[in-house]
Short mmCIF file of C-alpha atoms and ligand atoms in Angstrom, two decimals:
data_model
loop_
_atom_site.label_atom_id
_atom_site.label_comp_id
_atom_site.label_asym_id
_atom_site.label_seq_id
_atom_site.Cartn_x
_atom_site.Cartn_y
_atom_site.Cartn_z
CA MET A 1 25.51 -18.70 -22.83
CA THR A 2 21.95 -19.78 -23.68
CA GLU A 3 20.06 -17.49 -26.03
CA ILE A 4 16.28 -17.28 -25.95
CA THR A 5 13.83 -15.21 -27.92
CA THR A 6 10.27 -14.56 -26.84
CA LYS A 7 7.30 -12.42 -27.72
CA VAL A 8 7.08 -10.76 -24.26
CA LEU A 9 9.70 -10.35 -21.56
CA VAL A 10 8.44 -9.16 -18.18
CA VAL A 11 11.03 -7.94 -15.69
CA GLY A 12 9.90 -8.11 -12.07
CA GLY A 13 7.47 -10.52 -10.42
CA GLY A 14 5.60 -8.07 -8.17
CA PRO A 15 1.87 -7.32 -8.53
CA GLY A 16 2.64 -5.33 -11.68
CA GLY A 17 4.87 -7.88 -13.42
CA TYR A 18 3.29 -11.17 -12.42
CA VAL A 19 -0.22 -9.95 -13.29
CA ALA A 20 1.04 -8.65 -16.66
CA ALA A 21 2.69 -12.02 -17.32
CA ILE A 22 -0.40 -14.05 -16.37
CA ARG A 23 -2.60 -11.89 -18.61
CA CYS A 24 -0.10 -12.24 -21.47
CA GLY A 25 -0.22 -16.01 -20.99
CA GLN A 26 -4.03 -16.00 -20.97
CA LEU A 27 -3.97 -14.09 -24.24
CA GLY A 28 -1.71 -16.69 -25.81
CA LEU A 29 1.44 -14.55 -25.93
CA GLU A 30 4.72 -16.41 -25.43
CA THR A 31 6.00 -14.86 -22.20
CA ILE A 32 9.07 -15.00 -19.98
CA LEU A 33 9.10 -13.45 -16.50
CA VAL A 34 12.45 -12.67 -14.87
CA GLU A 35 12.51 -12.18 -11.10
CA GLY A 36 15.69 -11.76 -9.07
CA ASP A 37 14.13 -12.33 -5.68
CA ARG A 38 10.86 -14.07 -4.76
CA LEU A 39 7.69 -14.03 -6.85
CA GLY A 40 5.20 -11.58 -5.39
CA GLY A 41 7.51 -8.58 -5.15
CA THR A 42 7.41 -5.88 -2.52
CA CYS A 43 3.68 -6.24 -1.96
CA LEU A 44 3.48 -9.91 -1.26
CA ILE A 45 6.90 -10.62 0.24
CA ARG A 46 7.73 -7.51 2.31
CA GLY A 47 4.86 -5.02 2.02
CA CYS A 48 1.06 -5.23 1.82
CA ILE A 49 0.57 -8.84 2.92
CA PRO A 50 3.12 -9.27 5.74
CA SER A 51 2.21 -5.86 7.18
CA LYS A 52 -1.50 -6.71 7.24
CA ALA A 53 -0.73 -10.11 8.79
CA LEU A 54 1.26 -8.41 11.55
CA ILE A 55 -1.51 -5.83 12.04
CA HIS A 56 -4.00 -8.69 12.46
CA ALA A 57 -1.76 -10.40 15.03
CA ALA A 58 -1.38 -7.10 16.90
CA ASP A 59 -5.17 -6.67 16.97
CA GLU A 60 -5.61 -10.17 18.40
CA TYR A 61 -2.96 -9.53 21.05
CA SER A 62 -4.36 -6.16 22.04
CA ALA A 63 -7.89 -7.58 22.36
CA VAL A 64 -6.59 -10.03 24.99
CA ALA A 65 -4.53 -7.28 26.65
CA ARG A 66 -7.65 -5.12 26.88
CA ALA A 67 -9.53 -7.99 28.48
CA TYR A 68 -6.78 -8.25 31.13
CA ASP A 69 -7.00 -4.50 31.76
CA GLY A 70 -10.73 -4.84 32.34
CA SER A 71 -13.01 -4.74 29.34
CA ARG A 72 -16.32 -2.89 29.31
CA LEU A 73 -17.69 -5.86 27.38
CA GLY A 74 -17.48 -7.95 30.54
CA ILE A 75 -14.73 -10.14 29.15
CA GLY A 76 -11.80 -10.79 31.48
CA VAL A 77 -8.63 -12.85 31.52
CA ARG A 78 -6.62 -13.51 34.67
CA SER A 79 -3.13 -12.90 33.37
CA PRO A 80 -1.65 -10.58 30.75
CA PRO A 81 -1.16 -12.10 27.29
CA GLU A 82 2.26 -13.41 26.35
CA LEU A 83 3.80 -12.73 22.99
CA ASP A 84 6.13 -15.06 21.14
CA LEU A 85 7.01 -12.66 18.34
CA GLY A 86 9.19 -15.32 16.71
CA GLN A 87 6.10 -17.49 16.27
CA THR A 88 4.05 -14.52 15.06
CA ILE A 89 6.68 -13.83 12.40
CA GLN A 90 6.77 -17.51 11.46
CA TRP A 91 2.98 -17.49 10.99
CA LYS A 92 3.21 -14.30 8.94
CA ASP A 93 5.96 -15.87 6.81
CA GLY A 94 3.69 -18.88 6.29
CA VAL A 95 0.96 -16.64 4.85
CA VAL A 96 3.53 -15.04 2.55
CA GLY A 97 4.90 -18.46 1.56
CA LYS A 98 1.44 -19.72 0.58
CA LEU A 99 0.76 -16.71 -1.63
CA ASN A 100 4.25 -16.87 -3.15
CA ALA A 101 3.65 -20.51 -4.11
CA GLY A 102 0.23 -19.55 -5.44
CA VAL A 103 1.75 -16.98 -7.79
CA ALA A 104 4.19 -19.59 -9.12
CA THR A 105 1.27 -21.96 -9.78
CA LEU A 106 -0.76 -19.29 -11.56
CA LEU A 107 2.20 -18.40 -13.78
CA ARG A 108 2.73 -22.07 -14.61
CA LYS A 109 -0.97 -22.45 -15.41
CA ALA A 110 -0.75 -19.47 -17.77
CA LYS A 111 2.29 -21.12 -19.44
CA VAL A 112 4.61 -18.29 -18.45
CA ARG A 113 8.25 -19.32 -18.21
CA VAL A 114 9.83 -17.96 -15.03
CA ILE A 115 13.57 -17.36 -14.91
CA ASN A 116 15.04 -16.68 -11.50
CA GLY A 117 17.84 -14.09 -11.63
CA TRP A 118 18.56 -10.41 -12.11
CA ALA A 119 17.97 -9.04 -15.59
CA HIS A 120 20.60 -6.67 -16.96
CA PHE A 121 19.81 -4.81 -20.19
CA SER A 122 22.40 -4.16 -22.86
CA ASP A 123 19.85 -2.49 -25.15
CA GLY A 124 16.10 -1.90 -25.23
CA LYS A 125 15.13 -5.45 -26.14
CA THR A 126 17.97 -7.62 -24.85
CA CYS A 127 18.93 -8.60 -21.35
CA THR A 128 21.12 -11.20 -19.73
CA VAL A 129 20.29 -13.09 -16.57
CA GLU A 130 22.60 -15.15 -14.38
CA SER A 131 20.36 -18.04 -13.45
CA ASP A 132 21.37 -21.33 -11.80
CA GLY A 133 25.04 -20.73 -12.66
CA GLU A 134 24.27 -20.12 -16.30
CA THR A 135 24.07 -16.93 -18.35
CA VAL A 136 20.84 -16.60 -20.29
CA ALA A 137 20.46 -13.94 -22.98
CA ILE A 138 16.84 -13.03 -23.66
CA ARG A 139 15.69 -11.08 -26.67
CA ALA A 140 12.06 -10.02 -26.84
CA GLU A 141 9.69 -8.30 -29.21
CA HIS A 142 8.02 -6.55 -26.27
CA VAL A 143 9.52 -5.71 -22.87
CA ILE A 144 7.42 -4.88 -19.81
CA LEU A 145 9.48 -3.22 -17.09
CA ALA A 146 8.01 -3.77 -13.63
CA ASN A 147 11.12 -3.33 -11.48
CA GLY A 148 9.22 -1.72 -8.60
CA SER A 149 10.59 0.45 -5.84
CA MET A 150 12.87 0.59 -2.82
CA PRO A 151 12.73 2.43 0.52
CA VAL A 152 14.31 5.88 0.63
CA GLU A 153 17.27 6.09 2.99
CA ILE A 154 18.12 9.12 5.14
CA PRO A 155 21.87 9.88 4.83
CA SER A 156 22.24 10.41 8.58
CA LEU A 157 20.39 7.14 9.30
CA PRO A 158 21.73 4.53 6.86
CA PHE A 159 19.97 1.15 7.02
CA GLY A 160 21.80 -1.41 9.13
CA GLY A 161 21.84 -2.56 12.75
CA LYS A 162 18.97 -0.98 14.63
CA ILE A 163 18.02 1.27 11.71
CA VAL A 164 15.58 -0.64 9.54
CA SER A 165 13.20 -0.24 6.63
CA SER A 166 9.68 -1.69 6.76
CA GLU A 167 11.16 -4.96 5.47
CA GLY A 168 13.58 -5.14 8.40
CA LEU A 169 10.92 -4.32 10.97
CA LEU A 170 8.60 -6.97 9.57
CA ALA A 171 11.29 -9.56 10.28
CA VAL A 172 12.17 -8.75 13.93
CA THR A 173 11.68 -11.68 16.27
CA GLU A 174 12.19 -9.72 19.48
CA LEU A 175 9.82 -6.93 20.38
CA PRO A 176 11.68 -3.60 20.51
CA ARG A 177 11.05 -1.92 23.86
CA ASN A 178 11.40 1.47 22.22
CA LEU A 179 10.56 1.88 18.56
CA VAL A 180 11.04 5.22 16.83
CA VAL A 181 9.25 5.65 13.52
CA VAL A 182 10.65 8.31 11.20
CA GLY A 183 7.90 9.40 8.81
CA ALA A 184 4.18 9.58 9.62
CA GLY A 185 2.91 8.34 6.24
CA TYR A 186 0.79 5.21 5.96
CA ILE A 187 3.66 2.68 6.11
CA GLY A 188 5.18 4.23 9.24
CA LEU A 189 1.85 4.59 11.01
CA GLU A 190 0.51 1.14 10.11
CA LEU A 191 3.62 -0.50 11.56
CA GLY A 192 3.98 1.97 14.45
CA THR A 193 0.37 1.27 15.47
CA ALA A 194 0.86 -2.51 15.26
CA PHE A 195 3.99 -2.41 17.43
CA ARG A 196 2.26 -0.14 19.95
CA LYS A 197 -0.54 -2.69 20.20
CA LEU A 198 2.06 -5.44 20.70
CA GLY A 199 3.51 -3.49 23.63
CA SER A 200 6.42 -1.39 22.29
CA GLN A 201 6.82 2.21 23.36
CA VAL A 202 6.47 4.07 20.08
CA ALA A 203 7.48 7.58 19.05
CA VAL A 204 6.78 9.05 15.62
CA ILE A 205 8.87 11.80 14.01
CA GLU A 206 7.32 13.81 11.19
CA GLN A 207 8.84 16.78 9.39
CA LEU A 208 5.43 18.26 8.55
CA GLY A 209 2.85 19.49 11.05
CA LYS A 210 0.50 16.49 11.07
CA VAL A 211 0.32 12.75 10.77
CA LEU A 212 -0.71 11.33 7.36
CA PRO A 213 0.20 14.65 5.70
CA LEU A 214 -1.25 13.58 2.35
CA TYR A 215 -4.75 13.23 3.83
CA ASP A 216 -7.11 16.01 4.87
CA ASP A 217 -7.63 16.85 8.54
CA ALA A 218 -10.99 15.09 8.84
CA LEU A 219 -9.25 11.81 7.90
CA SER A 220 -6.01 12.24 9.82
CA ALA A 221 -7.65 13.54 13.04
CA PRO A 222 -9.07 10.19 14.26
CA VAL A 223 -5.69 8.54 13.62
CA ASP A 224 -3.90 11.35 15.47
CA ASN A 225 -6.40 10.93 18.30
CA TRP A 226 -5.81 7.15 18.58
CA LEU A 227 -2.04 7.58 18.61
CA ARG A 228 -2.14 10.23 21.35
CA THR A 229 -4.64 8.39 23.54
CA HIS A 230 -2.57 5.19 23.26
CA GLY A 231 0.64 6.83 24.40
CA VAL A 232 2.43 7.19 21.05
CA GLY A 233 4.79 10.17 21.25
CA LEU A 234 4.16 12.46 18.29
CA HIS A 235 7.05 14.74 17.32
CA LEU A 236 5.60 16.85 14.52
CA ASN A 237 7.49 19.63 12.71
CA SER A 238 10.62 17.72 13.69
CA SER A 239 13.38 15.88 11.89
CA ALA A 240 15.60 12.95 12.78
CA LYS A 241 19.23 14.03 12.94
CA GLY A 242 20.99 10.73 13.56
CA MET A 243 21.87 8.43 16.42
CA SER A 244 23.65 9.63 19.56
CA ALA A 245 27.35 8.78 19.90
CA ASP A 246 26.65 5.61 21.93
CA GLY A 247 23.84 4.60 19.58
CA SER A 248 21.20 4.32 22.29
CA THR A 249 19.06 7.30 21.34
CA LEU A 250 17.82 9.06 18.24
CA LEU A 251 18.42 12.81 18.06
CA VAL A 252 15.36 14.75 16.98
CA GLN A 253 15.31 18.46 16.23
CA ASP A 254 12.17 20.60 16.11
CA THR A 255 11.74 23.71 13.97
CA GLY A 256 12.84 25.90 16.91
CA GLY A 257 16.21 24.10 16.92
CA VAL A 258 15.53 22.24 20.18
CA VAL A 259 17.10 18.76 20.16
CA THR A 260 15.44 15.87 22.01
CA GLU A 261 16.91 12.40 22.54
CA LEU A 262 14.53 9.49 22.13
CA PRO A 263 15.48 6.02 23.38
CA ALA A 264 15.53 3.64 20.42
CA ASP A 265 16.03 -0.12 20.18
CA LYS A 266 14.82 0.02 16.59
CA VAL A 267 14.40 2.98 14.25
CA LEU A 268 11.99 2.45 11.36
CA VAL A 269 12.82 4.83 8.52
CA ALA A 270 9.64 5.15 6.46
CA VAL A 271 10.08 8.42 4.61
CA GLY A 272 8.97 7.22 1.20
CA ARG A 273 9.88 4.88 -1.62
CA LYS A 274 11.83 5.47 -4.83
CA PRO A 275 11.68 3.69 -8.18
CA ARG A 276 14.26 0.93 -8.62
CA VAL A 277 16.21 2.42 -11.53
CA ASP A 278 19.80 1.52 -10.65
CA GLY A 279 21.82 -1.58 -11.39
CA TRP A 280 19.90 -3.16 -14.28
CA GLY A 281 21.24 -1.28 -17.28
CA ILE A 282 18.63 1.46 -17.66
CA GLU A 283 21.51 3.65 -18.88
CA ASN A 284 21.78 1.38 -21.94
CA MET A 285 18.20 2.10 -22.90
CA ALA A 286 16.83 5.32 -24.38
CA LEU A 287 14.14 5.77 -21.75
CA ASN A 288 12.80 9.22 -20.98
CA ARG A 289 12.39 9.93 -17.29
CA ASN A 290 9.75 11.77 -15.32
CA GLY A 291 11.85 12.92 -12.38
CA ARG A 292 13.19 9.69 -10.88
CA PHE A 293 10.44 7.58 -12.48
CA VAL A 294 10.38 6.06 -15.97
CA ALA A 295 8.19 8.29 -18.15
CA ILE A 296 5.16 6.68 -19.80
CA ASP A 297 2.12 7.74 -21.78
CA GLU A 298 -1.49 6.74 -21.09
CA GLN A 299 -0.84 3.26 -22.48
CA CYS A 300 2.23 2.75 -20.26
CA ALA A 301 4.40 3.02 -23.38
CA THR A 302 7.89 4.37 -22.72
CA SER A 303 9.95 6.49 -25.12
CA MET A 304 11.22 3.24 -26.72
CA LYS A 305 9.01 1.35 -29.16
CA ASN A 306 7.48 -1.78 -27.60
CA VAL A 307 9.10 -1.13 -24.23
CA TRP A 308 6.41 -0.68 -21.61
CA ALA A 309 6.71 0.27 -17.93
CA ILE A 310 4.24 -0.20 -15.07
CA GLY A 311 3.78 -0.03 -11.31
CA ASP A 312 5.97 1.74 -8.78
CA LEU A 313 8.64 2.25 -11.44
CA VAL A 314 6.46 4.81 -13.23
CA GLY A 315 5.14 6.93 -10.38
CA GLU A 316 2.36 7.65 -7.94
CA PRO A 317 0.17 6.24 -6.66
CA MET A 318 2.67 3.56 -5.67
CA LEU A 319 0.03 0.96 -4.90
CA ALA A 320 -0.25 -2.72 -5.76
CA HIS A 321 -3.67 -2.53 -7.41
CA LYS A 322 -2.53 0.28 -9.71
CA ALA A 323 0.49 -1.80 -10.75
CA SER A 324 -1.73 -4.81 -11.48
CA ALA A 325 -4.26 -2.77 -13.46
CA GLN A 326 -1.47 -1.33 -15.60
CA GLY A 327 -0.01 -4.81 -16.08
CA GLU A 328 -3.30 -6.27 -17.32
CA MET A 329 -3.79 -3.32 -19.63
CA VAL A 330 -0.33 -3.55 -21.24
CA ALA A 331 -0.79 -7.28 -21.87
CA GLU A 332 -4.05 -6.54 -23.65
CA ILE A 333 -2.49 -3.74 -25.73
CA ILE A 334 0.31 -6.09 -26.81
CA SER A 335 -2.32 -8.63 -27.83
CA GLY A 336 -3.93 -6.03 -30.06
CA LYS A 337 -6.71 -4.61 -27.90
CA ARG A 338 -7.29 -0.86 -27.74
CA ARG A 339 -6.80 0.21 -24.13
CA ARG A 340 -5.62 3.25 -22.20
CA PHE A 341 -5.06 3.80 -18.50
CA ALA A 342 -7.67 6.32 -17.44
CA PRO A 343 -9.29 5.06 -14.24
CA LEU A 344 -11.93 7.37 -12.79
CA ALA A 345 -10.50 6.64 -9.36
CA ILE A 346 -7.83 4.55 -7.62
CA PRO A 347 -8.60 3.77 -3.98
CA ALA A 348 -6.00 4.29 -1.26
CA VAL A 349 -6.35 2.58 2.10
CA CYS A 350 -4.44 3.12 5.34
CA PHE A 351 -4.67 0.19 7.73
CA THR A 352 -4.17 2.50 10.67
CA GLU A 353 -6.36 2.84 13.75
CA PRO A 354 -8.96 3.65 12.65
CA GLU A 355 -8.64 2.57 9.03
CA ILE A 356 -8.90 5.23 6.33
CA VAL A 357 -10.09 5.07 2.73
CA SER A 358 -9.75 7.81 0.17
CA VAL A 359 -10.93 7.46 -3.41
CA GLY A 360 -11.53 10.06 -6.08
CA LEU A 361 -11.76 13.76 -5.39
CA SER A 362 -11.66 15.26 -1.92
CA PRO A 363 -13.70 18.39 -1.10
CA SER A 364 -10.64 20.59 -1.63
CA ASP A 365 -9.75 18.94 -4.99
CA ALA A 366 -13.28 19.19 -6.28
CA GLY A 367 -13.91 22.92 -5.72
CA ALA A 368 -16.49 23.61 -3.03
CA ALA A 369 -18.81 25.73 -5.18
CA ASP A 370 -19.51 22.96 -7.66
CA THR A 371 -19.93 20.08 -5.24
CA ILE A 372 -22.13 18.71 -2.51
CA VAL A 373 -20.22 17.29 0.45
CA SER A 374 -22.31 14.97 2.61
CA MET A 375 -21.06 13.11 5.66
CA PHE A 376 -22.58 10.41 7.84
CA PRO A 377 -20.98 9.64 11.23
CA PHE A 378 -20.40 6.11 12.53
CA ALA A 379 -21.75 7.38 15.86
CA ALA A 380 -25.19 6.92 14.22
CA ASN A 381 -24.43 3.53 12.62
CA GLY A 382 -25.58 0.54 14.66
CA ARG A 383 -23.02 -1.90 13.23
CA ALA A 384 -20.11 0.45 13.98
CA LEU A 385 -21.32 1.00 17.55
CA SER A 386 -21.80 -2.73 18.05
CA MET A 387 -18.11 -3.16 17.15
CA GLU A 388 -17.01 -0.32 19.50
CA GLY A 389 -16.26 1.74 16.39
CA GLY A 390 -18.28 4.91 16.76
CA ASP A 391 -15.29 7.10 15.86
CA GLY A 392 -15.49 7.41 12.09
CA PHE A 393 -17.55 8.55 9.14
CA VAL A 394 -18.28 8.23 5.43
CA ARG A 395 -18.08 11.43 3.40
CA ILE A 396 -19.23 11.73 -0.20
CA VAL A 397 -18.22 14.43 -2.65
CA SER A 398 -20.68 14.72 -5.53
CA ASP A 399 -21.04 17.01 -8.49
CA ARG A 400 -23.70 19.64 -7.73
CA ALA A 401 -25.11 19.74 -11.26
CA THR A 402 -25.34 15.99 -11.97
CA GLN A 403 -25.21 14.65 -8.39
CA ARG A 404 -22.66 12.15 -9.69
CA ILE A 405 -20.35 10.80 -6.96
CA VAL A 406 -16.79 11.97 -7.65
CA GLY A 407 -15.07 11.17 -4.36
CA VAL A 408 -15.52 9.26 -1.11
CA GLN A 409 -13.42 9.51 2.02
CA ALA A 410 -14.03 7.47 5.12
CA ALA A 411 -12.46 6.58 8.44
CA GLY A 412 -13.48 3.86 10.84
CA VAL A 413 -13.46 0.29 11.96
CA HIS A 414 -13.04 -2.19 9.03
CA ILE A 415 -13.67 0.65 6.57
CA SER A 416 -11.09 -0.88 4.20
CA GLU A 417 -13.75 -3.42 3.23
CA LEU A 418 -15.92 -0.62 1.82
CA ALA A 419 -13.16 0.73 -0.45
CA SER A 420 -14.47 -1.41 -3.32
CA SER A 421 -18.06 -0.15 -2.91
CA PHE A 422 -16.87 3.44 -2.99
CA THR A 423 -14.68 2.83 -6.03
CA GLN A 424 -17.44 0.95 -7.85
CA ALA A 425 -19.81 3.88 -7.31
CA ILE A 426 -17.31 6.32 -8.80
CA GLY A 427 -16.18 3.92 -11.54
CA MET A 428 -19.78 3.25 -12.63
CA GLN A 429 -20.54 6.96 -12.44
CA ALA A 430 -23.28 6.44 -9.88
CA SER A 431 -25.25 9.40 -8.59
CA LEU A 432 -26.40 10.09 -5.03
CA GLU A 433 -29.84 8.91 -6.16
CA ASP A 434 -28.40 5.60 -7.43
CA ILE A 435 -26.76 4.78 -4.09
CA GLY A 436 -29.62 6.30 -2.08
CA SER A 437 -32.20 4.13 -3.86
CA ILE A 438 -30.31 0.84 -3.36
CA ILE A 439 -31.30 -1.23 -0.32
CA HIS A 440 -28.25 -1.72 1.90
CA ALA A 441 -28.20 -4.61 4.39
CA HIS A 442 -28.79 -3.88 8.06
CA PRO A 443 -26.84 -3.74 10.27
CA THR A 444 -23.73 -3.05 8.17
CA LEU A 445 -21.16 -0.31 7.81
CA GLY A 446 -22.35 0.10 4.22
CA GLU A 447 -25.47 1.78 5.56
CA ALA A 448 -23.27 4.78 6.36
CA PHE A 449 -22.54 5.08 2.61
CA HIS A 450 -26.27 4.85 1.88
CA GLU A 451 -27.08 7.45 4.54
CA ALA A 452 -24.33 9.82 3.34
CA SER A 453 -25.96 9.64 -0.13
CA LEU A 454 -29.38 10.39 1.34
CA LYS A 455 -27.83 13.26 3.28
CA GLY A 456 -26.50 14.68 0.00
CA LEU A 457 -30.04 14.47 -1.35
CA GLY A 458 -31.26 16.30 1.74
CA HIS A 459 -33.14 13.47 3.45
CA ALA A 460 -30.88 11.27 5.60
CA ILE A 461 -32.95 9.17 7.99
CA HIS A 462 -30.69 8.57 10.97
CA ILE A 463 -29.27 12.05 11.54
P1 FAD B 1 7.38 -4.50 -6.73
O1 FAD B 1 6.31 -5.13 -5.94
O2 FAD B 1 8.40 -3.69 -6.02
O3 FAD B 1 8.06 -5.67 -7.55
C1 FAD B 1 9.18 -5.46 -8.34
C2 FAD B 1 9.91 -6.79 -8.49
O4 FAD B 1 10.89 -6.65 -9.50
C3 FAD B 1 10.65 -7.21 -7.23
O5 FAD B 1 10.25 -8.50 -6.86
C4 FAD B 1 12.13 -7.16 -7.63
O6 FAD B 1 12.89 -8.17 -7.00
C5 FAD B 1 12.04 -7.37 -9.13
N1 FAD B 1 13.16 -6.80 -9.89
C6 FAD B 1 13.57 -5.51 -9.89
N2 FAD B 1 14.59 -5.35 -10.75
C7 FAD B 1 14.81 -6.57 -11.31
C8 FAD B 1 15.73 -7.04 -12.27
N3 FAD B 1 16.62 -6.23 -12.84
N4 FAD B 1 15.70 -8.36 -12.60
C9 FAD B 1 14.80 -9.19 -12.03
N5 FAD B 1 13.91 -8.79 -11.11
C10 FAD B 1 13.90 -7.49 -10.76
N6 FAD B 1 0.27 -1.19 -1.66
C11 FAD B 1 -1.07 -1.37 -1.61
O7 FAD B 1 -1.73 -1.25 -2.64
N7 FAD B 1 -1.69 -1.69 -0.43
C12 FAD B 1 -1.01 -1.83 0.73
O8 FAD B 1 -1.60 -2.12 1.79
C13 FAD B 1 0.39 -1.67 0.70
N8 FAD B 1 1.12 -1.83 1.83
C14 FAD B 1 2.47 -1.71 1.76
C15 FAD B 1 3.20 -1.90 2.93
C16 FAD B 1 4.58 -1.79 2.92
C17 FAD B 1 5.35 -2.02 4.18
C18 FAD B 1 5.24 -1.49 1.68
C19 FAD B 1 6.74 -1.37 1.62
C20 FAD B 1 4.53 -1.28 0.52
C21 FAD B 1 3.13 -1.39 0.54
N9 FAD B 1 2.36 -1.19 -0.60
C22 FAD B 1 1.00 -1.33 -0.53
C23 FAD B 1 2.96 -0.79 -1.89
C24 FAD B 1 3.10 -1.99 -2.83
O9 FAD B 1 3.89 -2.97 -2.22
C25 FAD B 1 3.71 -1.55 -4.16
O10 FAD B 1 2.96 -0.49 -4.70
C26 FAD B 1 3.71 -2.70 -5.16
O11 FAD B 1 4.44 -3.80 -4.66
C27 FAD B 1 4.32 -2.26 -6.49
O12 FAD B 1 4.31 -3.32 -7.38
P2 FAD B 1 5.38 -3.43 -8.56
O13 FAD B 1 5.05 -4.68 -9.27
O14 FAD B 1 5.41 -2.16 -9.32
O15 FAD B 1 6.80 -3.54 -7.86
#
């Protein structure tokens, strides 16, 4: 057995762990990163990046399919598009491969030592890793746990065969004729929408009464509308009960007890994710828990001295950029800087159709009496209309007394690209006047943000 000591040990090479490790390296801290799978974690290897690559491919395909159906833009093609999903997946894997290699290079540049293998802890500061046929024991002064998360399984629909998680669906090389998506959260709907665009028949099962149940009706309605008008079967207030005896259909029961059988070549179970807390010796550490998550304070410190935890392992929002921000912060705290994790807002984006952004407080969070809610529709935005994207809006929630922007929600074509503008406004504590007095380029979607600010001030120009 080889024994190594280091200043910082990071476990997990996802957007939490690898960013923490790079920042530690930049700050001159001797750092080892242990990753059992591929560098990049859930986000880069089987989540954010591959899903957005597939969504892009689906958009390209559906644009050609629309042209074959007869486009109002006067663009036509003589035959329907053909899909080689195997090649699409290969291209998507190429994008992932490039980014994975990029992470390895960045870690090398930051002088972080990467050990490939699964870390198993015997106490708070010591773990062993089986790597390249050798056992390595690592002892560290500081440990950053960034073990991430895993998909939640439904007992009656265990993963395997035609029942897949998002990772499994992102790897299929044959288009399922009938895809059933269990769970109408953002992961289920992003992938369900992409497969619908690629030509699958798609049905969505959701236990609650609406799609995207965590978002308010103004945001979920345009998504609901797209799904219905594009032939996606929505089974709300319903739950998946399991496969039929011959395995060809999924049994779905509504709240009235009525059971429907849906044909299914693939069933995507996307009912949530859970922290990865099993199998790496957490029981040998004195870590307090917050439900299933590892409990932390506002510095991401756990209940054990100099053991830190970040990312999906510690709770909602389970998003890559939150994991990275926590990782950077912990590295800086270890290096002696005074930091705490208190972001004014963390943006959340759904790459559905249309896209949705939510950042900061919504009208219901903020308390209607104390806020101004001002909305500008994309139907009055020239850029949105010129991209056939009139169905959408930007809505600002601002504090009535100070007119400071405390929340922005938006739906519409390419709206994800405005998430940073919205978050910057909240993060820099901008007021309606600040945004209203800035000149926004024409014609851009950003003008809708400008106009929503002017509307809050009582003098929007284009509505
Ligand atoms: P992870 O990315 O899960 O990384 C943890 C790493 O730790 C893994 O690589 C794992 O192999 C490794 N590991 C675990 N235990 C050990 C051990 N004992 N030893 C060694 N290595 C270990 N988020 C967004 O912000 N935007 C999106 O658009 C988005 N889309 C998504 C789409 C899908 C389909 C999915 C599934 C997720 C998506 N997410 C998105 C969520 C995002 O992927 C996660 O929030 C993010 O990856 C969390 O980062 P993390 O570093 O905490 O954990």
